[in-house]
């Protein structure tokens, strides 16, 4: 968004408040955990990815004061704005699972998570060291970013163990704290069949609450009952939530996410504020693909606010999950607020395909670095419309 608005408004008109030095292409983390990419391929210096015409304040916002159009930073700066886009993402809350951080920090614990650059490389190490026994995979009871990633970890783990002759001495178990395996029922059924076909034991409504590193046991809660499951290796998806600085601000609802109109992405109370991506309360799945589609909405609608025009764009909730199912195949789920498929390509995307794997592994990173970060990628809507012109029709929003 900074790149887009720097182009249209000119040099010095955009300020980015961003405390970190390094930008990660996080969608690559799943592949790093499987040894298909390296951590260094996923990162760039922040300076290199921010638009040169924008001012970078390398500091952290500690409080939002939207009634006075200003924010305060950790170093004590007050920054005033005419318009603001909030895009702070979500934060990991490791400490909500007792013993989790200690287990992640212990190189020999067998516990990892693909959700962090600090721990993602452990996922591959754990698979390499694994001899036999239980491989556990968890999903918390909070909304998370990339809801497909915990399943990608188990499917890649399964194929790794098969390739190395260890699958028949391994028991793979997947436990989610949620009541469903995937938000879109259409894809949920396909994905559940893939997991069952690979011999993965599946549990719903089972939340990881403690990691007992010494006893190599994971403690789960379902309703009032607790259960201990032994693990040899475990991939944990930590609970996630809004950043605390935002959660205590006037911008959010009781869940801590920024209250925006689900179609226009404009804040419901402060008309000069927009939010996008994971920090918003948009009722869609938190993915980079969703953000890509939201770029056009926010750019055009905020542009209209600046020029006192009616808001022209409405977001349909588009989101996408390239569900990598191993070392060569991928199912490309795409859906909107209705949760029904809204697919780009004129083929059945709910099938595992190697072309989709190549799209995920080779094309998406290029598209992200070269186009999206420069303000030139607004999601695949143009391609979807193109493919569906001229009779290459596939029924959209299938029941
Ligand atoms: C996408 O736009 C996007 O954002 C850059 C992703 O994040 C990495 C994706 O994974 C996907 C699948 C899309 C959607 C793009 C196409 C071509 C379907």
mmCIF file of C-alpha atoms and ligand atoms in Angstrom:
data_model
loop_
_atom_site.group_PDB
_atom_site.id
_atom_site.type_symbol
_atom_site.label_atom_id
_atom_site.label_comp_id
_atom_site.label_asym_id
_atom_site.label_seq_id
_atom_site.Cartn_x
_atom_site.Cartn_y
_atom_site.Cartn_z
ATOM 1 C CA UNK A 1 0.000 0.000 0.000
ATOM 2 C CA UNK A 2 2.925 2.314 0.747
ATOM 3 C CA UNK A 3 4.281 1.661 -2.750
ATOM 4 C CA UNK A 4 0.908 2.396 -4.345
ATOM 5 C CA UNK A 5 0.295 5.610 -2.408
ATOM 6 C CA UNK A 6 3.887 6.802 -2.833
ATOM 7 C CA UNK A 7 3.399 6.491 -6.586
ATOM 8 C CA UNK A 8 0.137 8.410 -6.619
ATOM 9 C CA UNK A 9 0.715 10.988 -3.867
ATOM 10 C CA UNK A 10 4.413 11.581 -4.449
ATOM 11 C CA UNK A 11 7.610 11.459 -2.452
ATOM 12 C CA UNK A 12 7.424 12.155 1.270
ATOM 13 C CA UNK A 13 3.652 11.810 1.547
ATOM 14 C CA UNK A 14 3.697 8.312 3.036
ATOM 15 C CA UNK A 15 5.165 7.267 6.396
ATOM 16 C CA UNK A 16 5.673 3.641 7.376
ATOM 17 C CA UNK A 17 6.077 2.797 11.045
ATOM 18 C CA UNK A 18 7.796 -0.579 11.156
ATOM 19 C CA UNK A 19 10.120 -1.718 13.933
ATOM 20 C CA UNK A 20 11.855 -4.704 12.332
ATOM 21 C CA UNK A 21 14.953 -4.869 10.101
ATOM 22 C CA UNK A 22 14.015 -7.945 8.149
ATOM 23 C CA UNK A 23 11.028 -8.782 6.015
ATOM 24 C CA UNK A 24 10.079 -12.447 5.654
ATOM 25 C CA UNK A 25 8.009 -13.982 2.895
ATOM 26 C CA UNK A 26 6.191 -16.144 5.407
ATOM 27 C CA UNK A 27 4.290 -18.302 2.893
ATOM 28 C CA UNK A 28 7.662 -19.963 2.239
ATOM 29 C CA UNK A 29 8.017 -21.210 5.814
ATOM 30 C CA UNK A 30 6.049 -24.400 5.158
ATOM 31 C CA UNK A 31 8.502 -25.325 2.406
ATOM 32 C CA UNK A 32 11.485 -24.501 4.643
ATOM 33 C CA UNK A 33 10.093 -26.849 7.300
ATOM 34 C CA UNK A 34 10.113 -29.592 4.669
ATOM 35 C CA UNK A 35 13.613 -28.751 3.389
ATOM 36 C CA UNK A 36 12.371 -27.520 -0.001
ATOM 37 C CA UNK A 37 13.603 -23.934 0.487
ATOM 38 C CA UNK A 38 16.088 -22.301 2.849
ATOM 39 C CA UNK A 39 15.406 -19.614 5.432
ATOM 40 C CA UNK A 40 17.666 -17.159 3.634
ATOM 41 C CA UNK A 41 15.515 -17.463 0.513
ATOM 42 C CA UNK A 42 12.537 -16.195 2.506
ATOM 43 C CA UNK A 43 14.053 -12.956 3.789
ATOM 44 C CA UNK A 44 15.113 -9.542 2.521
ATOM 45 C CA UNK A 45 16.422 -6.500 4.369
ATOM 46 C CA UNK A 46 13.434 -4.270 5.218
ATOM 47 C CA UNK A 47 15.124 -1.276 3.612
ATOM 48 C CA UNK A 48 15.183 -3.096 0.307
ATOM 49 C CA UNK A 49 11.460 -3.874 0.229
ATOM 50 C CA UNK A 50 10.095 -0.525 1.396
ATOM 51 C CA UNK A 51 9.429 2.060 -1.326
ATOM 52 C CA UNK A 52 12.269 4.580 -1.481
ATOM 53 C CA UNK A 53 9.896 7.544 -1.749
ATOM 54 C CA UNK A 54 8.254 6.788 1.603
ATOM 55 C CA UNK A 55 9.618 7.736 5.009
ATOM 56 C CA UNK A 56 10.487 4.736 7.183
ATOM 57 C CA UNK A 57 10.179 5.347 10.919
ATOM 58 C CA UNK A 58 11.970 2.368 12.419
ATOM 59 C CA UNK A 59 10.015 2.351 15.631
ATOM 60 C CA UNK A 60 7.009 0.652 17.158
ATOM 61 C CA UNK A 61 3.572 2.142 17.757
ATOM 62 C CA UNK A 62 2.626 1.846 21.425
ATOM 63 C CA UNK A 63 -0.674 3.720 21.351
ATOM 64 C CA UNK A 64 -3.296 4.777 18.866
ATOM 65 C CA UNK A 65 -5.266 8.001 19.315
ATOM 66 C CA UNK A 66 -7.663 8.071 16.361
ATOM 67 C CA UNK A 67 -9.796 10.839 17.918
ATOM 68 C CA UNK A 68 -6.817 13.155 17.461
ATOM 69 C CA UNK A 69 -5.370 11.494 14.345
ATOM 70 C CA UNK A 70 -2.093 10.531 15.926
ATOM 71 C CA UNK A 71 -0.061 7.614 17.174
ATOM 72 C CA UNK A 72 2.701 7.431 19.761
ATOM 73 C CA UNK A 73 5.832 5.333 19.363
ATOM 74 C CA UNK A 74 8.051 3.445 21.771
ATOM 75 C CA UNK A 75 10.772 6.087 21.442
ATOM 76 C CA UNK A 76 8.227 8.732 22.433
ATOM 77 C CA UNK A 77 7.482 10.224 19.026
ATOM 78 C CA UNK A 78 4.009 11.548 18.260
ATOM 79 C CA UNK A 79 3.112 11.060 14.618
ATOM 80 C CA UNK A 80 0.099 12.836 13.178
ATOM 81 C CA UNK A 81 -1.703 11.621 10.109
ATOM 82 C CA UNK A 82 -4.514 12.597 7.791
ATOM 83 C CA UNK A 83 -5.206 8.986 6.792
ATOM 84 C CA UNK A 84 -4.024 5.739 8.287
ATOM 85 C CA UNK A 85 -3.924 2.130 7.118
ATOM 86 C CA UNK A 86 -3.513 -0.342 9.964
ATOM 87 C CA UNK A 87 -1.754 -3.538 8.905
ATOM 88 C CA UNK A 88 -0.057 -4.862 12.021
ATOM 89 C CA UNK A 89 -0.767 -8.547 11.451
ATOM 90 C CA UNK A 90 -1.279 -10.993 14.279
ATOM 91 C CA UNK A 91 1.080 -11.985 17.050
ATOM 92 C CA UNK A 92 2.049 -15.401 18.418
ATOM 93 C CA UNK A 93 1.026 -16.046 22.026
ATOM 94 C CA UNK A 94 3.406 -18.920 22.826
ATOM 95 C CA UNK A 95 3.126 -18.312 26.566
ATOM 96 C CA UNK A 96 -0.543 -19.332 26.536
ATOM 97 C CA UNK A 97 0.675 -22.931 26.164
ATOM 98 C CA UNK A 98 2.588 -23.845 29.318
ATOM 99 C CA UNK A 99 6.122 -25.037 28.601
ATOM 100 C CA UNK A 100 5.915 -24.334 24.861
ATOM 101 C CA UNK A 101 8.628 -21.677 24.618
ATOM 102 C CA UNK A 102 11.013 -23.771 26.686
ATOM 103 C CA UNK A 103 10.382 -26.739 24.398
ATOM 104 C CA UNK A 104 10.854 -24.650 21.238
ATOM 105 C CA UNK A 105 14.103 -23.194 22.605
ATOM 106 C CA UNK A 106 15.480 -26.623 23.510
ATOM 107 C CA UNK A 107 17.250 -27.950 20.390
ATOM 108 C CA UNK A 108 16.688 -31.574 21.447
ATOM 109 C CA UNK A 109 13.020 -31.386 22.446
ATOM 110 C CA UNK A 110 11.615 -32.516 19.101
ATOM 111 C CA UNK A 111 9.161 -29.589 19.220
ATOM 112 C CA UNK A 112 9.033 -27.041 16.394
ATOM 113 C CA UNK A 113 6.782 -24.582 14.609
ATOM 114 C CA UNK A 114 6.816 -23.436 10.996
ATOM 115 C CA UNK A 115 5.245 -20.167 12.143
ATOM 116 C CA UNK A 116 8.521 -18.595 13.270
ATOM 117 C CA UNK A 117 11.844 -17.955 11.537
ATOM 118 C CA UNK A 118 13.481 -18.970 14.842
ATOM 119 C CA UNK A 119 11.946 -22.438 14.935
ATOM 120 C CA UNK A 120 11.032 -23.375 11.350
ATOM 121 C CA UNK A 121 14.339 -25.110 10.598
ATOM 122 C CA UNK A 122 13.742 -27.420 13.554
ATOM 123 C CA UNK A 123 10.826 -29.020 11.716
ATOM 124 C CA UNK A 124 13.149 -30.614 9.162
ATOM 125 C CA UNK A 125 15.737 -31.530 11.822
ATOM 126 C CA UNK A 126 13.041 -33.304 13.825
ATOM 127 C CA UNK A 127 11.960 -35.324 10.777
ATOM 128 C CA UNK A 128 15.579 -36.234 10.053
ATOM 129 C CA UNK A 129 16.226 -37.375 13.626
ATOM 130 C CA UNK A 130 12.914 -39.198 14.021
ATOM 131 C CA UNK A 131 13.386 -42.962 14.428
ATOM 132 C CA UNK A 132 9.933 -44.218 15.317
ATOM 133 C CA UNK A 133 6.925 -43.333 17.434
ATOM 134 C CA UNK A 134 4.439 -40.491 17.588
ATOM 135 C CA UNK A 135 4.460 -37.382 15.410
ATOM 136 C CA UNK A 136 1.930 -34.864 16.737
ATOM 137 C CA UNK A 137 0.555 -31.836 14.893
ATOM 138 C CA UNK A 138 -1.555 -29.147 16.545
ATOM 139 C CA UNK A 139 -3.881 -26.265 15.643
ATOM 140 C CA UNK A 140 -4.963 -23.872 18.448
ATOM 141 C CA UNK A 141 -8.452 -22.685 19.375
ATOM 142 C CA UNK A 142 -7.871 -19.120 18.108
ATOM 143 C CA UNK A 143 -8.011 -17.689 14.589
ATOM 144 C CA UNK A 144 -4.563 -18.024 12.987
ATOM 145 C CA UNK A 145 -2.839 -16.848 9.839
ATOM 146 C CA UNK A 146 -2.727 -19.361 7.021
ATOM 147 C CA UNK A 147 -5.162 -21.874 8.467
ATOM 148 C CA UNK A 148 -3.918 -24.492 6.010
ATOM 149 C CA UNK A 149 -0.298 -24.431 7.196
ATOM 150 C CA UNK A 150 -0.738 -26.837 10.142
ATOM 151 C CA UNK A 151 -2.110 -29.427 7.706
ATOM 152 C CA UNK A 152 0.648 -28.766 5.193
ATOM 153 C CA UNK A 153 3.118 -29.621 7.984
ATOM 154 C CA UNK A 154 1.499 -33.009 8.607
ATOM 155 C CA UNK A 155 1.229 -33.863 4.888
ATOM 156 C CA UNK A 156 4.847 -32.912 4.212
ATOM 157 C CA UNK A 157 5.881 -34.842 7.341
ATOM 158 C CA UNK A 158 3.992 -37.887 6.100
ATOM 159 C CA UNK A 159 5.681 -37.811 2.707
ATOM 160 C CA UNK A 160 9.111 -37.198 4.241
ATOM 161 C CA UNK A 161 8.725 -40.268 6.453
ATOM 162 C CA UNK A 162 7.513 -42.381 3.510
ATOM 163 C CA UNK A 163 10.481 -41.318 1.394
ATOM 164 C CA UNK A 164 12.881 -42.248 4.172
ATOM 165 C CA UNK A 165 11.310 -45.595 5.002
ATOM 166 C CA UNK A 166 10.058 -44.526 8.414
ATOM 167 C CA UNK A 167 6.350 -44.105 7.797
ATOM 168 C CA UNK A 168 5.338 -47.595 8.916
ATOM 169 C CA UNK A 169 6.948 -47.072 12.321
ATOM 170 C CA UNK A 170 5.296 -43.691 12.780
ATOM 171 C CA UNK A 171 1.891 -42.700 14.068
ATOM 172 C CA UNK A 172 0.772 -39.279 12.824
ATOM 173 C CA UNK A 173 -1.894 -37.451 14.823
ATOM 174 C CA UNK A 174 -3.473 -34.082 14.030
ATOM 175 C CA UNK A 175 -5.377 -32.252 16.787
ATOM 176 C CA UNK A 176 -7.267 -29.029 16.223
ATOM 177 C CA UNK A 177 -8.849 -26.901 18.911
ATOM 178 C CA UNK A 178 -11.477 -25.883 16.372
ATOM 179 C CA UNK A 179 -14.697 -27.652 15.435
ATOM 180 C CA UNK A 180 -13.716 -28.051 11.761
ATOM 181 C CA UNK A 181 -10.589 -28.874 9.746
ATOM 182 C CA UNK A 182 -11.005 -26.082 7.190
ATOM 183 C CA UNK A 183 -13.306 -23.041 6.955
ATOM 184 C CA UNK A 184 -14.760 -23.917 3.546
ATOM 185 C CA UNK A 185 -16.850 -27.134 3.831
ATOM 186 C CA UNK A 186 -16.251 -27.957 0.143
ATOM 187 C CA UNK A 187 -12.469 -28.075 0.555
ATOM 188 C CA UNK A 188 -12.702 -29.428 4.121
ATOM 189 C CA UNK A 189 -14.162 -32.652 2.792
ATOM 190 C CA UNK A 190 -11.436 -33.045 0.140
ATOM 191 C CA UNK A 191 -8.685 -32.265 2.621
ATOM 192 C CA UNK A 192 -10.058 -34.598 5.264
ATOM 193 C CA UNK A 193 -10.084 -37.402 2.687
ATOM 194 C CA UNK A 194 -6.456 -36.710 1.779
ATOM 195 C CA UNK A 195 -5.421 -36.775 5.453
ATOM 196 C CA UNK A 196 -7.347 -39.982 6.156
ATOM 197 C CA UNK A 197 -5.967 -41.554 2.981
ATOM 198 C CA UNK A 198 -2.472 -40.913 4.311
ATOM 199 C CA UNK A 199 -3.320 -42.614 7.589
ATOM 200 C CA UNK A 200 -3.351 -39.499 9.771
ATOM 201 C CA UNK A 201 -5.462 -39.758 12.920
ATOM 202 C CA UNK A 202 -7.699 -36.687 13.179
ATOM 203 C CA UNK A 203 -9.183 -34.999 16.256
ATOM 204 C CA UNK A 204 -11.415 -31.925 16.552
ATOM 205 C CA UNK A 205 -12.016 -29.711 19.611
ATOM 206 C CA UNK A 206 -8.757 -30.801 21.211
ATOM 207 C CA UNK A 207 -6.576 -27.867 22.275
ATOM 208 C CA UNK A 208 -2.909 -28.080 23.245
ATOM 209 C CA UNK A 209 -2.549 -26.430 26.665
ATOM 210 C CA UNK A 210 0.822 -27.672 27.921
ATOM 211 C CA UNK A 211 4.034 -29.208 26.678
ATOM 212 C CA UNK A 212 5.759 -31.458 29.214
ATOM 213 C CA UNK A 213 9.230 -31.438 27.725
ATOM 214 C CA UNK A 214 10.793 -33.763 30.311
ATOM 215 C CA UNK A 215 8.099 -36.431 29.951
ATOM 216 C CA UNK A 216 7.688 -35.851 26.183
ATOM 217 C CA UNK A 217 3.968 -35.481 26.666
ATOM 218 C CA UNK A 218 1.516 -32.993 25.213
ATOM 219 C CA UNK A 219 -1.466 -32.024 27.334
ATOM 220 C CA UNK A 220 -4.731 -31.408 25.505
ATOM 221 C CA UNK A 221 -8.023 -30.039 26.706
ATOM 222 C CA UNK A 222 -11.416 -30.868 25.262
ATOM 223 C CA UNK A 223 -14.233 -29.358 27.265
ATOM 224 C CA UNK A 224 -13.608 -30.343 30.884
ATOM 225 C CA UNK A 225 -11.367 -33.276 30.153
ATOM 226 C CA UNK A 226 -7.602 -33.200 29.853
ATOM 227 C CA UNK A 227 -5.595 -35.833 28.083
ATOM 228 C CA UNK A 228 -1.874 -36.491 27.825
ATOM 229 C CA UNK A 229 -0.441 -37.759 24.552
ATOM 230 C CA UNK A 230 3.153 -38.934 24.194
ATOM 231 C CA UNK A 231 5.127 -37.449 21.330
ATOM 232 C CA UNK A 232 8.504 -38.076 19.771
ATOM 233 C CA UNK A 233 8.245 -35.063 17.500
ATOM 234 C CA UNK A 234 5.609 -32.351 17.540
ATOM 235 C CA UNK A 235 4.749 -29.474 15.229
ATOM 236 C CA UNK A 236 2.879 -26.810 17.187
ATOM 237 C CA UNK A 237 0.765 -23.989 15.816
ATOM 238 C CA UNK A 238 0.768 -21.442 18.636
ATOM 239 C CA UNK A 239 -2.326 -19.470 19.660
ATOM 240 C CA UNK A 240 -2.460 -16.132 17.829
ATOM 241 C CA UNK A 241 -4.183 -12.832 18.413
ATOM 242 C CA UNK A 242 -4.047 -9.099 17.717
ATOM 243 C CA UNK A 243 -0.999 -7.123 18.886
ATOM 244 C CA UNK A 244 -1.615 -5.778 22.427
ATOM 245 C CA UNK A 245 -1.003 -2.144 21.401
ATOM 246 C CA UNK A 246 -3.975 -2.418 19.065
ATOM 247 C CA UNK A 247 -6.132 -4.574 21.311
ATOM 248 C CA UNK A 248 -6.153 -1.804 23.935
ATOM 249 C CA UNK A 249 -6.926 0.959 21.388
ATOM 250 C CA UNK A 250 -10.287 2.518 20.447
ATOM 251 C CA UNK A 251 -9.987 0.967 16.980
ATOM 252 C CA UNK A 252 -11.021 -2.570 17.868
ATOM 253 C CA UNK A 253 -13.968 -4.711 18.917
ATOM 254 C CA UNK A 254 -14.016 -6.941 21.998
ATOM 255 C CA UNK A 255 -11.903 -9.559 20.197
ATOM 256 C CA UNK A 256 -9.135 -6.990 19.674
ATOM 257 C CA UNK A 257 -9.347 -6.896 15.884
ATOM 258 C CA UNK A 258 -9.833 -3.607 14.011
ATOM 259 C CA UNK A 259 -13.502 -2.988 13.259
ATOM 260 C CA UNK A 260 -13.824 -2.304 9.565
ATOM 261 C CA UNK A 261 -16.724 -2.571 7.180
ATOM 262 C CA UNK A 262 -16.415 -6.032 5.662
ATOM 263 C CA UNK A 263 -17.067 -4.738 2.136
ATOM 264 C CA UNK A 264 -15.298 -1.345 2.032
ATOM 265 C CA UNK A 265 -12.514 -2.035 4.603
ATOM 266 C CA UNK A 266 -13.126 1.437 6.023
ATOM 267 C CA UNK A 267 -13.129 1.732 9.812
ATOM 268 C CA UNK A 268 -16.701 1.718 11.107
ATOM 269 C CA UNK A 269 -16.152 4.829 13.271
ATOM 270 C CA UNK A 270 -13.085 6.655 11.914
ATOM 271 C CA UNK A 271 -13.616 7.319 8.213
ATOM 272 C CA UNK A 272 -9.947 8.244 7.604
ATOM 273 C CA UNK A 273 -8.777 4.867 8.927
ATOM 274 C CA UNK A 274 -8.673 1.585 7.009
ATOM 275 C CA UNK A 275 -7.375 -1.798 8.092
ATOM 276 C CA UNK A 276 -6.306 -4.766 6.036
ATOM 277 C CA UNK A 277 -4.920 -8.201 6.464
ATOM 278 C CA UNK A 278 -4.619 -10.221 9.641
ATOM 279 C CA UNK A 279 -5.254 -7.359 12.115
ATOM 280 C CA UNK A 280 -8.728 -6.631 10.738
ATOM 281 C CA UNK A 281 -11.969 -8.204 11.926
ATOM 282 C CA UNK A 282 -12.867 -9.225 8.355
ATOM 283 C CA UNK A 283 -14.690 -12.559 8.532
ATOM 284 C CA UNK A 284 -12.372 -14.303 6.093
ATOM 285 C CA UNK A 285 -9.249 -16.451 6.421
ATOM 286 C CA UNK A 286 -6.016 -14.603 7.131
ATOM 287 C CA UNK A 287 -3.732 -15.131 4.107
ATOM 288 C CA UNK A 288 -1.392 -13.187 1.815
ATOM 289 C CA UNK A 289 -3.809 -13.884 -1.021
ATOM 290 C CA UNK A 290 -6.597 -12.165 0.924
ATOM 291 C CA UNK A 291 -4.313 -9.173 1.470
ATOM 292 C CA UNK A 292 -3.537 -9.066 -2.251
ATOM 293 C CA UNK A 293 -7.235 -8.826 -3.087
ATOM 294 C CA UNK A 294 -7.729 -6.223 -0.354
ATOM 295 C CA UNK A 295 -5.017 -3.983 -1.857
ATOM 296 C CA UNK A 296 -7.218 -2.782 -4.689
ATOM 297 C CA UNK A 297 -10.179 -2.251 -2.350
ATOM 298 C CA UNK A 298 -8.208 -0.148 0.144
ATOM 299 C CA UNK A 299 -6.321 1.780 -2.529
ATOM 300 C CA UNK A 300 -9.438 2.796 -4.449
ATOM 301 C CA UNK A 301 -11.633 3.368 -1.398
ATOM 302 C CA UNK A 302 -9.088 5.391 0.559
ATOM 303 C CA UNK A 303 -8.363 7.334 -2.651
ATOM 304 C CA UNK A 304 -12.080 8.129 -2.806
ATOM 305 C CA UNK A 305 -12.097 9.307 0.831
ATOM 306 C CA UNK A 306 -9.185 11.634 0.008
ATOM 307 C CA UNK A 307 -11.099 13.161 -2.892
ATOM 308 C CA UNK A 308 -14.516 13.171 -1.171
ATOM 309 C CA UNK A 309 -16.080 10.667 -3.523
ATOM 310 C CA UNK A 310 -18.284 7.648 -2.865
ATOM 311 C CA UNK A 311 -16.350 4.447 -2.101
ATOM 312 C CA UNK A 312 -16.165 2.484 -5.371
ATOM 313 C CA UNK A 313 -14.909 -0.974 -4.290
ATOM 314 C CA UNK A 314 -16.533 -3.811 -2.375
ATOM 315 C CA UNK A 315 -14.498 -6.770 -1.088
ATOM 316 C CA UNK A 316 -16.064 -10.208 -1.548
ATOM 317 C CA UNK A 317 -13.879 -11.854 1.109
ATOM 318 C CA UNK A 318 -11.580 -13.569 -1.428
ATOM 319 C CA UNK A 319 -8.899 -15.700 0.194
ATOM 320 C CA UNK A 320 -6.743 -18.555 -0.983
ATOM 321 C CA UNK A 321 -4.735 -21.403 0.450
ATOM 322 C CA UNK A 322 -2.266 -23.321 -1.684
ATOM 323 C CA UNK A 323 -2.443 -26.506 0.352
ATOM 324 C CA UNK A 324 0.875 -28.186 -0.314
ATOM 325 C CA UNK A 325 0.285 -31.909 0.231
ATOM 326 C CA UNK A 326 3.881 -33.107 0.101
ATOM 327 C CA UNK A 327 7.002 -32.675 -2.040
ATOM 328 C CA UNK A 328 5.359 -32.368 -5.455
ATOM 329 C CA UNK A 329 1.654 -31.638 -5.258
ATOM 330 C CA UNK A 330 -0.703 -28.919 -4.143
ATOM 331 C CA UNK A 331 -4.427 -28.271 -3.962
ATOM 332 C CA UNK A 332 -5.305 -24.624 -4.572
ATOM 333 C CA UNK A 333 -8.274 -23.650 -2.411
ATOM 334 C CA UNK A 334 -9.837 -20.278 -3.231
ATOM 335 C CA UNK A 335 -13.073 -19.027 -1.692
ATOM 336 C CA UNK A 336 -14.879 -15.910 -0.512
ATOM 337 C CA UNK A 337 -17.248 -14.839 2.280
ATOM 338 C CA UNK A 338 -19.762 -17.464 1.133
ATOM 339 C CA UNK A 339 -17.049 -20.141 1.765
ATOM 340 C CA UNK A 340 -17.880 -21.613 -1.642
ATOM 341 C CA UNK A 341 -15.065 -22.074 -4.183
ATOM 342 C CA UNK A 342 -14.129 -19.027 -6.258
ATOM 343 C CA UNK A 343 -11.365 -20.482 -8.382
ATOM 344 C CA UNK A 344 -9.009 -18.722 -10.812
ATOM 345 C CA UNK A 345 -8.073 -21.484 -13.192
ATOM 346 C CA UNK A 346 -10.313 -23.409 -15.594
ATOM 347 C CA UNK A 347 -9.597 -26.770 -13.949
ATOM 348 C CA UNK A 348 -10.684 -28.589 -10.802
ATOM 349 C CA UNK A 349 -8.468 -27.006 -8.151
ATOM 350 C CA UNK A 350 -9.659 -29.312 -5.397
ATOM 351 C CA UNK A 351 -7.474 -32.054 -6.942
ATOM 352 C CA UNK A 352 -3.817 -32.337 -5.952
ATOM 353 C CA UNK A 353 -1.700 -31.153 -8.897
ATOM 354 C CA UNK A 354 1.981 -30.659 -9.607
ATOM 355 C CA UNK A 355 1.336 -27.478 -11.617
ATOM 356 C CA UNK A 356 -0.158 -25.859 -8.494
ATOM 357 C CA UNK A 357 2.883 -26.983 -6.518
ATOM 358 C CA UNK A 358 5.135 -25.188 -9.009
ATOM 359 C CA UNK A 359 2.900 -22.116 -8.763
ATOM 360 C CA UNK A 360 3.280 -22.129 -4.987
ATOM 361 C CA UNK A 361 6.999 -22.928 -4.867
ATOM 362 C CA UNK A 362 8.423 -20.991 -7.812
ATOM 363 C CA UNK A 363 5.902 -18.423 -9.087
ATOM 364 C CA UNK A 364 4.341 -17.003 -5.918
ATOM 365 C CA UNK A 365 7.641 -15.808 -4.361
ATOM 366 C CA UNK A 366 8.540 -13.975 -7.576
ATOM 367 C CA UNK A 367 5.086 -12.502 -7.801
ATOM 368 C CA UNK A 368 5.355 -11.357 -4.182
ATOM 369 C CA UNK A 369 8.805 -9.745 -4.326
ATOM 370 C CA UNK A 370 8.576 -8.335 -7.824
ATOM 371 C CA UNK A 371 4.938 -7.308 -8.103
ATOM 372 C CA UNK A 372 3.061 -7.261 -4.797
ATOM 373 C CA UNK A 373 5.649 -5.358 -2.754
ATOM 374 C CA UNK A 374 5.906 -2.802 -5.548
ATOM 375 C CA UNK A 375 2.165 -2.238 -5.576
ATOM 376 C CA UNK A 376 1.427 -4.097 -8.807
ATOM 377 C CA UNK A 377 -0.454 -7.186 -7.593
ATOM 378 C CA UNK A 378 -4.109 -7.012 -6.573
ATOM 379 C CA UNK A 379 -4.806 -10.736 -6.479
ATOM 380 C CA UNK A 380 -5.793 -13.049 -9.308
ATOM 381 C CA UNK A 381 -9.190 -11.459 -10.037
ATOM 382 C CA UNK A 382 -8.084 -10.267 -13.495
ATOM 383 C CA UNK A 383 -6.969 -13.777 -14.455
ATOM 384 C CA UNK A 384 -10.134 -15.305 -13.081
ATOM 385 C CA UNK A 385 -12.212 -12.974 -15.236
ATOM 386 C CA UNK A 386 -10.003 -13.650 -18.260
ATOM 387 C CA UNK A 387 -10.186 -17.443 -17.908
ATOM 388 C CA UNK A 388 -13.914 -17.317 -17.467
ATOM 389 C CA UNK A 389 -14.489 -15.206 -20.563
ATOM 390 C CA UNK A 390 -15.066 -16.826 -23.911
ATOM 391 C CA UNK A 391 -16.808 -19.911 -22.624
ATOM 392 C CA UNK A 392 -13.951 -21.613 -20.767
ATOM 393 C CA UNK A 393 -16.447 -21.655 -17.969
ATOM 394 C CA UNK A 394 -16.384 -23.600 -14.829
ATOM 395 C CA UNK A 395 -19.344 -23.184 -12.560
ATOM 396 C CA UNK A 396 -18.357 -20.657 -9.920
ATOM 397 C CA UNK A 397 -19.384 -20.848 -6.304
ATOM 398 C CA UNK A 398 -20.274 -24.499 -6.612
ATOM 399 C CA UNK A 399 -22.645 -25.824 -4.001
HETATM 400 C C1 LIG B 1 -1.955 -14.676 -4.031
HETATM 401 O O1 LIG B 1 -2.365 -13.661 -4.578
HETATM 402 C C2 LIG B 1 -0.984 -14.565 -2.989
HETATM 403 O O2 LIG B 1 -0.531 -13.343 -2.609
HETATM 404 C C3 LIG B 1 0.604 -12.858 -3.146
HETATM 405 C C4 LIG B 1 -0.517 -15.706 -2.355
HETATM 406 O O3 LIG B 1 0.357 -15.571 -1.341
HETATM 407 C C5 LIG B 1 1.599 -16.021 -1.410
HETATM 408 C C6 LIG B 1 -0.982 -17.017 -2.746
HETATM 409 O O4 LIG B 1 -0.546 -18.004 -2.184
HETATM 410 C C7 LIG B 1 -1.963 -17.130 -3.786
HETATM 411 C C8 LIG B 1 -2.435 -18.483 -4.182
HETATM 412 C C9 LIG B 1 -2.455 -15.976 -4.401
HETATM 413 C C10 LIG B 1 -3.516 -16.070 -5.460
HETATM 414 C C11 LIG B 1 -2.870 -16.139 -6.801
HETATM 415 C C12 LIG B 1 -3.196 -16.961 -7.812
HETATM 416 C C13 LIG B 1 -2.443 -16.870 -9.080
HETATM 417 C C14 LIG B 1 -4.285 -17.954 -7.733
#
